[in-house]
PDB file of C-alpha atoms in Angstrom:
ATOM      1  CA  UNK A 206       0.000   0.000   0.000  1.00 47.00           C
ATOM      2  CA  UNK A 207       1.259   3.429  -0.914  1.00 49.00           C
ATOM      3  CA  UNK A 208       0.524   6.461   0.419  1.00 53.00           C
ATOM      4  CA  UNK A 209       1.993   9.908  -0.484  1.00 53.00           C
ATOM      5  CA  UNK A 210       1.357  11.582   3.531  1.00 58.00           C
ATOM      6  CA  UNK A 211       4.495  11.270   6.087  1.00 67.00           C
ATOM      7  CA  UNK A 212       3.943  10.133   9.380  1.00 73.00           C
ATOM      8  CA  UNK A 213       5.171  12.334  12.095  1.00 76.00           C
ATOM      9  CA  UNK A 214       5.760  11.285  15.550  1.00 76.00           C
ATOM     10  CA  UNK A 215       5.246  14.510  17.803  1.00 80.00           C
ATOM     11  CA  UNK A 216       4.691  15.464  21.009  1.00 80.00           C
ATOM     12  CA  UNK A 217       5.058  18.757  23.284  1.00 83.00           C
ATOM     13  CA  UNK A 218       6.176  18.631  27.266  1.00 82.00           C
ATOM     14  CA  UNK A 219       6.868  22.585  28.631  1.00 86.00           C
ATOM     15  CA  UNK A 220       9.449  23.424  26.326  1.00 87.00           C
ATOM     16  CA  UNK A 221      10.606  20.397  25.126  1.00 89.00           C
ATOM     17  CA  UNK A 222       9.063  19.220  21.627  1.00 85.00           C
ATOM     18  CA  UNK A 223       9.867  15.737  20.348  1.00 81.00           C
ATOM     19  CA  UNK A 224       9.697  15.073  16.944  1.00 84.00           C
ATOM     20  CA  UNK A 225      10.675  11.420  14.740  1.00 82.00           C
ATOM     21  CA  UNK A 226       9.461   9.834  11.971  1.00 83.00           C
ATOM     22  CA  UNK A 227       8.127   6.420  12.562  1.00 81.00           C
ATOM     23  CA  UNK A 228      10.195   3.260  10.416  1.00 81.00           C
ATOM     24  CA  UNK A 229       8.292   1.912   7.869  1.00 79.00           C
ATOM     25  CA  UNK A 230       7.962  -1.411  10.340  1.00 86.00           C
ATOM     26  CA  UNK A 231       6.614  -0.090  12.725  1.00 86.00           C
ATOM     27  CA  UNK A 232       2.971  -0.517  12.378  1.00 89.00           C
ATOM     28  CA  UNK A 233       3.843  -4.057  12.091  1.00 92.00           C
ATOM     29  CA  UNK A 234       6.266  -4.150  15.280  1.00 93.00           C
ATOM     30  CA  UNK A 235       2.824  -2.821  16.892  1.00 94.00           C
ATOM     31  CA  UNK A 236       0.583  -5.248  15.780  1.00 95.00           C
ATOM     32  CA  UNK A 237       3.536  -7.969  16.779  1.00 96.00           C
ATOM     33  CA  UNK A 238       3.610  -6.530  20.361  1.00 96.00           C
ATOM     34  CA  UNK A 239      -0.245  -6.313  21.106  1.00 97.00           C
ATOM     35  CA  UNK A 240      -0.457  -9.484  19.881  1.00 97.00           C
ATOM     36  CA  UNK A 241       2.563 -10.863  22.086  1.00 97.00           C
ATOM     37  CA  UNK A 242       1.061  -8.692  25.174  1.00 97.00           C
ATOM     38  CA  UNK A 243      -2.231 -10.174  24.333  1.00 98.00           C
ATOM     39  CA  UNK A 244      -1.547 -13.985  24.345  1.00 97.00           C
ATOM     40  CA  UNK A 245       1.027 -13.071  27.311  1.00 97.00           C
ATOM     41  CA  UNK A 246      -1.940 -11.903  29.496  1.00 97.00           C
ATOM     42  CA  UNK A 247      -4.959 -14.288  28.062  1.00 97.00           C
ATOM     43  CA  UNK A 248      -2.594 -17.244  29.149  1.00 94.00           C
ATOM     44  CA  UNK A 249      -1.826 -15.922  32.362  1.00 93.00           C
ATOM     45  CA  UNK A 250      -5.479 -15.827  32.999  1.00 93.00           C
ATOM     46  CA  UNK A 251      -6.446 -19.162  31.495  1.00 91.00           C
ATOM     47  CA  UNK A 252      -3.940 -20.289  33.313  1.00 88.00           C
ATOM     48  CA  UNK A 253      -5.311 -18.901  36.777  1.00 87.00           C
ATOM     49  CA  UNK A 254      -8.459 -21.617  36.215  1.00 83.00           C
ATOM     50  CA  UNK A 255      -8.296 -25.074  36.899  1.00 71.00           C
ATOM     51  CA  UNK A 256     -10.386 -26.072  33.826  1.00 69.00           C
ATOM     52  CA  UNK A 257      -7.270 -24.865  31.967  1.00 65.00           C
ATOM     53  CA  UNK A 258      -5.094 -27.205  33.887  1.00 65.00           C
ATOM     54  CA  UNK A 259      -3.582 -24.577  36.308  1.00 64.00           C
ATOM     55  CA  UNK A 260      -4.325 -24.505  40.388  1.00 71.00           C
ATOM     56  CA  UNK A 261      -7.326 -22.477  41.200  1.00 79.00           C
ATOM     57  CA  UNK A 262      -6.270 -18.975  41.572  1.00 85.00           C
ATOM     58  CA  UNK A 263      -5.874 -18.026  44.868  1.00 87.00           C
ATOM     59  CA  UNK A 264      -4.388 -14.186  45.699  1.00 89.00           C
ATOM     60  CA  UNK A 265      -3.841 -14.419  49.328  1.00 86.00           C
ATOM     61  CA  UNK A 266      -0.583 -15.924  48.821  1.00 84.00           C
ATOM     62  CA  UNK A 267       0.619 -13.742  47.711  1.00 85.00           C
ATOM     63  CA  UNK A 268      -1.073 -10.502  49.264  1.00 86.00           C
ATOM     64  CA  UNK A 269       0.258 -12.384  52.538  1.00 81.00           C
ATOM     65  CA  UNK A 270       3.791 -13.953  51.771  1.00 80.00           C
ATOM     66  CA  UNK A 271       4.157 -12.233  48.441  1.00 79.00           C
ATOM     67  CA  UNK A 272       4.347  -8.716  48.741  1.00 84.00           C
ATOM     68  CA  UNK A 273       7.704  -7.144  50.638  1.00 80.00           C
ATOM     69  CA  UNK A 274       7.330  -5.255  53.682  1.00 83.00           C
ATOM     70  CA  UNK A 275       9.585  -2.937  52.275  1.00 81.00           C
ATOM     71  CA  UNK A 276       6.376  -2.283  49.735  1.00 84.00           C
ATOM     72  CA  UNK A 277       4.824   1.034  49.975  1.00 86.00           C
ATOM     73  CA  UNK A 278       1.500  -1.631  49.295  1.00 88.00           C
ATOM     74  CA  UNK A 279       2.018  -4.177  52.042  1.00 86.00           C
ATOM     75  CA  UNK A 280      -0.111  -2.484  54.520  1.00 88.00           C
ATOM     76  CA  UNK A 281      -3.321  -2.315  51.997  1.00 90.00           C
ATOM     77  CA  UNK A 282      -2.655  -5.443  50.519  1.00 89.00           C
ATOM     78  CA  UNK A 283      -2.035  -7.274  54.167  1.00 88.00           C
ATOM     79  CA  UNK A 284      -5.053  -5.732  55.017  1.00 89.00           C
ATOM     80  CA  UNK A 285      -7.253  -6.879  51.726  1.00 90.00           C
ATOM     81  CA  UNK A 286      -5.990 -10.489  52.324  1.00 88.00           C
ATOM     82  CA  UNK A 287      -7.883 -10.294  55.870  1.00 89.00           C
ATOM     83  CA  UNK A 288     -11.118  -9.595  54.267  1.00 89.00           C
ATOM     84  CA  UNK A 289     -12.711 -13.092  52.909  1.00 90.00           C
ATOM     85  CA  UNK A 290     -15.352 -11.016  50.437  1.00 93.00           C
ATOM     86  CA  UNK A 291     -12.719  -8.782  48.787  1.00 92.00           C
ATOM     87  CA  UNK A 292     -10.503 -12.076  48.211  1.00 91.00           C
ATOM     88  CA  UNK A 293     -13.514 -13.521  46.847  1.00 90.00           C
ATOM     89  CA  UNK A 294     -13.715 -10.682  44.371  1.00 93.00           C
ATOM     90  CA  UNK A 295      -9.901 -10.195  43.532  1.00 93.00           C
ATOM     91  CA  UNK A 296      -9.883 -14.029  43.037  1.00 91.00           C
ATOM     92  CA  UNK A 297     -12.674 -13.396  40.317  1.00 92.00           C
ATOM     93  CA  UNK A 298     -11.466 -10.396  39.106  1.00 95.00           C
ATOM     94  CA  UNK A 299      -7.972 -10.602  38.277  1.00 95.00           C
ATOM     95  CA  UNK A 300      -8.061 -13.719  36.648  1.00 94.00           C
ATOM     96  CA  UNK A 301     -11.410 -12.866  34.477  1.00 96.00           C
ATOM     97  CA  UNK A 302      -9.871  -9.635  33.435  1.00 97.00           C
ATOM     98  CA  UNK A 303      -6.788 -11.007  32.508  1.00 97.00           C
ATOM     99  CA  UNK A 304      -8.440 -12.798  30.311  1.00 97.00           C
ATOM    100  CA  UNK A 305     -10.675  -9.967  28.856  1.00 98.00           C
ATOM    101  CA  UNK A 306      -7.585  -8.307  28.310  1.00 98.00           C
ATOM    102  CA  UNK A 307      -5.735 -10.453  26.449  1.00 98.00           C
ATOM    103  CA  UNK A 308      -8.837 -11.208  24.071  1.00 98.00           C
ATOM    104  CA  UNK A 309      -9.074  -7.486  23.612  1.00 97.00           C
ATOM    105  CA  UNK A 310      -5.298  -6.593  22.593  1.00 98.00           C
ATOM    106  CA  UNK A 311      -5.631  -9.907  20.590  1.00 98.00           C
ATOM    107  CA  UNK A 312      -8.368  -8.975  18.076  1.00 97.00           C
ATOM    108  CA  UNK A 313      -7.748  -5.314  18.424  1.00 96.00           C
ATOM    109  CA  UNK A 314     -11.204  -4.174  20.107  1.00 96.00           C
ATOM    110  CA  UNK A 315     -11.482  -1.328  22.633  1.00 95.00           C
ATOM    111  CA  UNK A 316      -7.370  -1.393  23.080  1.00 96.00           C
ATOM    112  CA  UNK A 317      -7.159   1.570  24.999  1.00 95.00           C
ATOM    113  CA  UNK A 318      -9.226   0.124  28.105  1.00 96.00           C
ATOM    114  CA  UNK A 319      -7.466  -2.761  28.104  1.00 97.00           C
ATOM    115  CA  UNK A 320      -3.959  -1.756  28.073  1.00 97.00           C
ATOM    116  CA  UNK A 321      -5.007   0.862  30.640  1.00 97.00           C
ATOM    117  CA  UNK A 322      -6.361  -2.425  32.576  1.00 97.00           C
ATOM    118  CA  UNK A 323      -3.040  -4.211  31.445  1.00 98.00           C
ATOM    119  CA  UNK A 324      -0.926  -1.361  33.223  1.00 97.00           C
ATOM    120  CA  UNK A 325      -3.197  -1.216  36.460  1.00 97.00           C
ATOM    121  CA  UNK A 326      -2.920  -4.764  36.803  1.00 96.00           C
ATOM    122  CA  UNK A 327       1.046  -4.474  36.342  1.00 95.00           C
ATOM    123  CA  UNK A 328       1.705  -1.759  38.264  1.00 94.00           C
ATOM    124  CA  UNK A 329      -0.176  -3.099  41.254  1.00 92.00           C
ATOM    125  CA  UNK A 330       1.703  -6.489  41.210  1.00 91.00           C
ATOM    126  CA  UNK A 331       4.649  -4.239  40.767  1.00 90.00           C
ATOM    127  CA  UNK A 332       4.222  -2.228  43.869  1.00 88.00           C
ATOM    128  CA  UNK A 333       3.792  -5.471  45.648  1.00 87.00           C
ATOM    129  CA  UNK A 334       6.907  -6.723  44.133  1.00 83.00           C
ATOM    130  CA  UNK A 335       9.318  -3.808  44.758  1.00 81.00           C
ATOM    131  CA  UNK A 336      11.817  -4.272  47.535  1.00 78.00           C
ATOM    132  CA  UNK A 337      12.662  -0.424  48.018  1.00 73.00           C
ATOM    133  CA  UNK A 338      16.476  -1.422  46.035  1.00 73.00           C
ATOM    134  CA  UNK A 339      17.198   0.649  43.440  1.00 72.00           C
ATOM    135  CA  UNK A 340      18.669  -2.275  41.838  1.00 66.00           C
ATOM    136  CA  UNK A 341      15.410  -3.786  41.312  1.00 67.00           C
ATOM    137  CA  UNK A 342      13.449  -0.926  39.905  1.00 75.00           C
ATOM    138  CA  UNK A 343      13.344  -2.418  36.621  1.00 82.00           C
ATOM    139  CA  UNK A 344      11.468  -5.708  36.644  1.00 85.00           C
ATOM    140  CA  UNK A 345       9.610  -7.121  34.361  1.00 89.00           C
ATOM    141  CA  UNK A 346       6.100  -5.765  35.630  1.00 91.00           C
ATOM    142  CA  UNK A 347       7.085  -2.172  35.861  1.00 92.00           C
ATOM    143  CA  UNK A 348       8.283  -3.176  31.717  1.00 94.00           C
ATOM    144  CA  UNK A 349       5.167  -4.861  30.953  1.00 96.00           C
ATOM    145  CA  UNK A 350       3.057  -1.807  32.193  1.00 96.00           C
ATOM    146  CA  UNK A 351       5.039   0.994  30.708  1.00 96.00           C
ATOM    147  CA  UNK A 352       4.625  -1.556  27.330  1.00 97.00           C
ATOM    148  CA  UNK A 353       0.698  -1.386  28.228  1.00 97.00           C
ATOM    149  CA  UNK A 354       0.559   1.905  27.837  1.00 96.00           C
ATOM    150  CA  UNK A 355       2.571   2.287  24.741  1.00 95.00           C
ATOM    151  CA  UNK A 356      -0.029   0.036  23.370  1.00 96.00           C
ATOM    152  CA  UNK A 357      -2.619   2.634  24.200  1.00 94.00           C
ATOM    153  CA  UNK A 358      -0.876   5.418  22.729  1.00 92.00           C
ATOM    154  CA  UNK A 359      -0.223   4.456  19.537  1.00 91.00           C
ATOM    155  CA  UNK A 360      -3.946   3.458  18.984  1.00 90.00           C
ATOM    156  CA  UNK A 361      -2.765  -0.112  18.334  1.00 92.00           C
ATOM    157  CA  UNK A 362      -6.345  -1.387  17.737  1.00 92.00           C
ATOM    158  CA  UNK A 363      -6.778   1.080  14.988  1.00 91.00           C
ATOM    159  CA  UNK A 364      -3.676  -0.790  12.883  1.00 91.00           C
ATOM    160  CA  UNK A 365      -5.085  -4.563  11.780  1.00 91.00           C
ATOM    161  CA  UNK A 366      -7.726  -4.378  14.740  1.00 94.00           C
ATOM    162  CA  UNK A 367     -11.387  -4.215  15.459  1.00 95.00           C
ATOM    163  CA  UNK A 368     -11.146  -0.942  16.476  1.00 92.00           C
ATOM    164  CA  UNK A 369     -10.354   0.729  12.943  1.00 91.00           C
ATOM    165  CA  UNK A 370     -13.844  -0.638  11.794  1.00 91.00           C
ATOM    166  CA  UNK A 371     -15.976   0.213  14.992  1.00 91.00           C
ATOM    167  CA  UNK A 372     -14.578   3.514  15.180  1.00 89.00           C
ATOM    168  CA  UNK A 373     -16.066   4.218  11.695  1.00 88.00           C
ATOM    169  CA  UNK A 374     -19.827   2.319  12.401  1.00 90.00           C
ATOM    170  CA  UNK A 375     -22.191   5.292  11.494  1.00 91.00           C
ATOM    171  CA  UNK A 376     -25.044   5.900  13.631  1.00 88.00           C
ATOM    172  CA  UNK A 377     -27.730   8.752  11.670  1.00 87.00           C
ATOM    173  CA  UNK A 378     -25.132   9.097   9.297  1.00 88.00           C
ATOM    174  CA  UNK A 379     -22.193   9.795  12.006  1.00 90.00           C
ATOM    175  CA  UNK A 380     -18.977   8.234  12.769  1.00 91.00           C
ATOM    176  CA  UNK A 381     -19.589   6.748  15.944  1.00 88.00           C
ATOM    177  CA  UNK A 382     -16.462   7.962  17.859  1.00 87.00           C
ATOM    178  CA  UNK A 383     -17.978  11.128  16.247  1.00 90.00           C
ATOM    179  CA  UNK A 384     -21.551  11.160  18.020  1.00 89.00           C
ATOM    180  CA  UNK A 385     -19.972   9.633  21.531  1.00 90.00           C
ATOM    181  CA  UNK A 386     -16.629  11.205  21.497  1.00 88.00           C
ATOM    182  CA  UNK A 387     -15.810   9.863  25.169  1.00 90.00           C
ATOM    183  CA  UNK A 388     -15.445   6.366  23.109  1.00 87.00           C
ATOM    184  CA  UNK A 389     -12.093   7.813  21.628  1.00 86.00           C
ATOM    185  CA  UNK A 390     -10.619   6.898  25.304  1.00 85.00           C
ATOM    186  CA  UNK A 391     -11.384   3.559  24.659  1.00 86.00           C
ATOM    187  CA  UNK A 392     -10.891   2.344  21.201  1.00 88.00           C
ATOM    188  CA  UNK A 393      -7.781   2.574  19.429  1.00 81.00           C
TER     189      UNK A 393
END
């Protein structure tokens, strides 16, 4: 496919404007990660459920014996593993949207609520993870999240995903993103 427009990458912080031009590859190297992000998190959810052949998922174990008590979390989280109805509800929820995440990055639909979901998820299991050392700053949840988000910028639902063609439903004659514009926050 041709196309005679340049893409500009562009963005303005105080006085500080970036600028680039994206490679050719890189609407590809998109669709690659949310893909790879997407089957990442739908197995890790699948895998929280028996049926699938894991252990039943079960968060107290690590609210209780996982999270450091250097944490700035370990407080809250000691204190959600005490309470049997919230760890009734995290046990549903974090599995369930793991999955709903990772079928969402997967086919491309509403992208921007699920990587936003993605990097909640990330960055609370990484503030339950973090030992107050600098050396250890940089795991691989803290990467996963910041990856989440890139995701969400670059609209990665809108390249080879569902998004691109719900975006464009007309309702009366109107783009739908159009006639609800709070939808733009959640699709591409």
């Amino acid at each position: 496919m041709s196309t005679t427009t340049q893409n500009r990458l562009e963005g303005q912080y105080g006085k500080i404007a970036l600028t680039g031009r994206p490679h050719p590859l890189s609407a590809l190297t998109v669709v690659a990660l949310r893909l790879v992000m997407g089957g990442m998190i739908l197995f890790a959810g699948l895998g929280k459920y028996a049926y699938f052949g894991g252990e039943s998922f079960d968060a107290s174990g690590f609210l209780v014996h996982g999270v450091d008590p250097a944490s700035p979390v370990s407080g809250l989280y000691a204190a959600m593993a005490e309470s049997a109805m919230l760890l009734d509800v995290i046990n549903v929820i974090i599995p369930l949207t793991q999955v709903l995440i990772g079928i969402a990055l997967i086919t491309g639909a509403f992208v921007r609520l699920a990587a936003f979901g993605g990097a909640l998820q990330m960055i609370a299991f990484y503030l339950g993870g973090w030992e107050g050392a600098w050396l250890a700053t940089f795991d691989s949840t803290l990467i996963y999240a910041v990856v989440f988000v890139a995701l969400g910028a670059f609209a990665a639902g809108r390249i080879a995903g569902v998004d691109a063609y719900i975006e464009n439903v007309r309702i009366g004659g109107e783009r739908l993103v159009e006639r609800y514009p709070p939808l733009r926050y959640l699709l591409g």
